[in-house]
Coordinates of C-alpha atoms in Angstrom, one line a residue:
X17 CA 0.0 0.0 0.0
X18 CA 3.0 2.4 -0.2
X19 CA 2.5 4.4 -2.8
X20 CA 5.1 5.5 -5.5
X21 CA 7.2 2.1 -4.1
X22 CA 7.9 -1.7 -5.2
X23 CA 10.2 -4.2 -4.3
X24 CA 13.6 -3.9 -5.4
X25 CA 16.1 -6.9 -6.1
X26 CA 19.6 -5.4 -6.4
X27 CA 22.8 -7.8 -7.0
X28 CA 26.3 -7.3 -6.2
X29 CA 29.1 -9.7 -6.6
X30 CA 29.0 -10.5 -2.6
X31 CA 25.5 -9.8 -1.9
X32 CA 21.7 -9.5 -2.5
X33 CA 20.2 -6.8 -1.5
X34 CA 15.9 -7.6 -1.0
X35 CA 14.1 -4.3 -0.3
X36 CA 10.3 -4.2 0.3
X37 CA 8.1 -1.5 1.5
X38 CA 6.1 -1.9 4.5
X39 CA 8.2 -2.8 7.8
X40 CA 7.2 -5.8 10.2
X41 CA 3.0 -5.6 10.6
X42 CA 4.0 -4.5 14.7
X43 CA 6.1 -1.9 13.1
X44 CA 8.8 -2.8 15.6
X45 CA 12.4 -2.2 14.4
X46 CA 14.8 -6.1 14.4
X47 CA 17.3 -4.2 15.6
X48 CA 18.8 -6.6 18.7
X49 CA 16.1 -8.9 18.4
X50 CA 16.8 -12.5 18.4
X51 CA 15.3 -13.3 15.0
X52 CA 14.3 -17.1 15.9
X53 CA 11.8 -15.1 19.2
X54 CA 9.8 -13.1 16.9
X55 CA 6.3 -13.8 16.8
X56 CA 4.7 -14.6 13.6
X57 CA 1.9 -12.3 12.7
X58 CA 0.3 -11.4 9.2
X59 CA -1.1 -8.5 8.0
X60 CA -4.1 -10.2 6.0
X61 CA -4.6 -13.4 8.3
X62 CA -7.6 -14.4 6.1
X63 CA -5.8 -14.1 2.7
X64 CA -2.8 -16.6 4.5
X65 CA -5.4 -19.3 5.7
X66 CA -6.0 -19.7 2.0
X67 CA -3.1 -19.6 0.5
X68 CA -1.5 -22.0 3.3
X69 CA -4.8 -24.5 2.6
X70 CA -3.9 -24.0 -1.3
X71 CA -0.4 -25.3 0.1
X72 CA 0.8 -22.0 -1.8
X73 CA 2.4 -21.4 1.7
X74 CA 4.4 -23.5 3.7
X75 CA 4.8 -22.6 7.0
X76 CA 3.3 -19.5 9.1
X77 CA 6.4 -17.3 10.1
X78 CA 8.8 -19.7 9.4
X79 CA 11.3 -17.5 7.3
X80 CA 13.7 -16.3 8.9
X81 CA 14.4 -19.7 10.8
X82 CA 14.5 -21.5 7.1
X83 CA 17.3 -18.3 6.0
X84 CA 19.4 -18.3 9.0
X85 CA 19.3 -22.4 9.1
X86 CA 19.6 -22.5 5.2
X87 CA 22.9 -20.6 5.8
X88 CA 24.1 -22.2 8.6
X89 CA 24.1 -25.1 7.3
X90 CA 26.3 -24.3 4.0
X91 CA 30.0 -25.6 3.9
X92 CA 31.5 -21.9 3.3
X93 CA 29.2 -20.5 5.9
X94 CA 31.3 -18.4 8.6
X95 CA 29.9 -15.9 11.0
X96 CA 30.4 -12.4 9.5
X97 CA 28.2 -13.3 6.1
X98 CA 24.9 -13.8 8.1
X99 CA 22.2 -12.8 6.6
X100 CA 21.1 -9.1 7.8
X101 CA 17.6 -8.3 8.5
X102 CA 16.8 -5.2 8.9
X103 CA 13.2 -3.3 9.7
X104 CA 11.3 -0.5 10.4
X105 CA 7.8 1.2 10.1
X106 CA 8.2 2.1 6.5
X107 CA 10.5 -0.4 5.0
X108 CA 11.9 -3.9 5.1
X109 CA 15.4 -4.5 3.9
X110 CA 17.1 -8.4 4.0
X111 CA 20.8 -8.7 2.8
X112 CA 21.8 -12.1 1.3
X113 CA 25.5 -12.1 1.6
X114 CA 27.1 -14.6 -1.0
X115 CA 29.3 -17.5 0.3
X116 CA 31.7 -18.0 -2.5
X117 CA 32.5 -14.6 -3.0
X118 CA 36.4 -14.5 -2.5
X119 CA 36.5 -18.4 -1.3
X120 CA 39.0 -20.4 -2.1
X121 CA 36.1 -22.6 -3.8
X122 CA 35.3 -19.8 -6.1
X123 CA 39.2 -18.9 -7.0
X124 CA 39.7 -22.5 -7.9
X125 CA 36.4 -22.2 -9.9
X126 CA 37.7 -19.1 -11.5
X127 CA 41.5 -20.7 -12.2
X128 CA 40.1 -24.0 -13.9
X129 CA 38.1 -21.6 -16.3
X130 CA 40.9 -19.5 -17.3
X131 CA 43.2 -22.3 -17.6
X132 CA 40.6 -24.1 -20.0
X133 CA 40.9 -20.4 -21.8
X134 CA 44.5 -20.8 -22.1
X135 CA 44.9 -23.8 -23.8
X136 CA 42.4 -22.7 -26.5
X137 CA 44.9 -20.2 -28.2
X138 CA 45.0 -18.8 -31.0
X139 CA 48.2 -20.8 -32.4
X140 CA 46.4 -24.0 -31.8
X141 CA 43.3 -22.6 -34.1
X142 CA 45.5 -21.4 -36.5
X143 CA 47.1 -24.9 -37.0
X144 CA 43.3 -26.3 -37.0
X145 CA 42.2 -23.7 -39.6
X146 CA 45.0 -22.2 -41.4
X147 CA 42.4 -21.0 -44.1
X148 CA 40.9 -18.9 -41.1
X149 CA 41.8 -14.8 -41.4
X150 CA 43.0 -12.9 -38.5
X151 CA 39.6 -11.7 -37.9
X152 CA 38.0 -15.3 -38.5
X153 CA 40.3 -16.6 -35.9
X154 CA 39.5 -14.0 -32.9
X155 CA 35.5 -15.1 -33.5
X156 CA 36.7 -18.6 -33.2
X157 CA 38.8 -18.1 -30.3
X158 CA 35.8 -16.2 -28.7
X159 CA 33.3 -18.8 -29.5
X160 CA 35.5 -21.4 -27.4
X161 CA 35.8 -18.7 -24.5
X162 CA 32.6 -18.1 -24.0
X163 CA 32.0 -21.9 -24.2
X164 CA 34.8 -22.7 -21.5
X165 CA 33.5 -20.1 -19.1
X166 CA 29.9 -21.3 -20.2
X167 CA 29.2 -25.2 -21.3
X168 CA 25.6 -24.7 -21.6
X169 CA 25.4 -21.7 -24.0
X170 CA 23.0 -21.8 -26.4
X171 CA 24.0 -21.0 -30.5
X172 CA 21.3 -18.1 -30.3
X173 CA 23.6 -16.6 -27.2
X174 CA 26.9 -17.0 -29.1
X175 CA 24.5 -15.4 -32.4
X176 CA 23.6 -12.4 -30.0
X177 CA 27.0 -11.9 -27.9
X178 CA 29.1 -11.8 -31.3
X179 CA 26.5 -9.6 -33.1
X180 CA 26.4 -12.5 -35.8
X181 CA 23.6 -13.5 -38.5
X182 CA 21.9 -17.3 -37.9
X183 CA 24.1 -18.1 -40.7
X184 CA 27.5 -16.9 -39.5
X185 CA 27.4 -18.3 -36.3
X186 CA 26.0 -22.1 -38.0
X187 CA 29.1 -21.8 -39.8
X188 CA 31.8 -21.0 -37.2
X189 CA 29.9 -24.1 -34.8
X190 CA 30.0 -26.8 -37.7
X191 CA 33.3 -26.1 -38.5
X192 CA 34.9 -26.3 -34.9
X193 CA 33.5 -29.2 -34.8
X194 CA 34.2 -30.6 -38.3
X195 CA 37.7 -29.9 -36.7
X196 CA 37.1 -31.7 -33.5
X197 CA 37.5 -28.2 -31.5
X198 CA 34.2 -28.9 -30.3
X199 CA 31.5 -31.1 -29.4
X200 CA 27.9 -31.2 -28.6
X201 CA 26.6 -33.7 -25.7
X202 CA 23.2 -33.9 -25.5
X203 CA 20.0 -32.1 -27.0
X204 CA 20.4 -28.2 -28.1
X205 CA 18.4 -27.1 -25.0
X206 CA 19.5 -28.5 -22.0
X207 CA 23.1 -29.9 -23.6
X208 CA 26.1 -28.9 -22.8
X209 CA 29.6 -28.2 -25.1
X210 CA 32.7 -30.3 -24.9
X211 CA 36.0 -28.2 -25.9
X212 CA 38.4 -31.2 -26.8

């Protein structure tokens, strides 16, 4: 019911950022409140019987227990990325901080893709495709970068990031893999590409 207001999702590379208008229904501020003691209450307690009947909802006030458990329970989980609630009359802001970021999961993560990058030079294509132009083989080395860092790209997402026609981007595809660059394990959606 705030007018001129609506939810905002924003994302950052260690966090999400939920904001809704409209604090807790009490109005009461989180701050130094142990989240797991606060009473559930709904603003439209009619409107909840039904969706939770509808089994649309799962548990009454059972949110931030499933959050703070969810997170808890998460192999990179450490203290100082718990989630953040925060409240008041007018707005309610939850802060999702993301495990990974700066993990040594998530640098090995990043290391394999770049090494996969490395390997796929452009002296190797060149041997491959000697016919291939200077121009040809930056596409083609593109094509296979986008493929390392992404196994399940779609063709129409290689079309669109290199600004290709339907017929261009056919081309470069059947002939890395005519080459055996590349190939494709299972169906178009839902497959994934093999850089060999």
């Amino acid at each position: 019911m705030e007018i001129g207001s609506e939810v905002h999702i924003d994302m950052f590379d260690d966090r999400i950022e939920i904001y809704s208008p409209g604090g807790m229904v009490s109005g009461i501020s989180l701050e130094g409140k142990d989240l797991l003691k606060i009473p559930s209450k709904r603003r439209n307690p009619i409107l909840a019987d039904i969706f939770s009947r509808l089994k649309y909802m799962e548990r009454r006030g059972s949110g931030f227990k499933k959050i703070l458990a969810d997170y808890k329970g998460q192999v990179e989980f450490d203290e100082t990325k718990m989630p953040v609630f925060e409240a008041d009359n007018d707005d309610f802001i939850l802060t999702l901080y993301n495990l990974n970021y700066g993990s040594s999961y998530a640098t090995q993560a990043n290391e394999n893709v770049i090494e996969n990058v490395i390997e796929i030079s452009e002296e190797k294509i060149k041997k491959l495709m000697p016919e291939y132009s200077r121009k040809k083989l930056a596409k083609a080395c593109e094509i296979l970068k986008m493929i390392s860092e992404n196994p399940n790209i779609s063709i129409d997402e290689l079309r669109i990031a290199l600004d290709v026609t339907d017929r261009t981007i056919a081309r470069y595809i059947s002939e890395l893999k005519d080459k055996g660059i590349i190939e494709r394990k299972g169906p178009d959606n839902g497959g994934e590409w093999i850089i060999r």
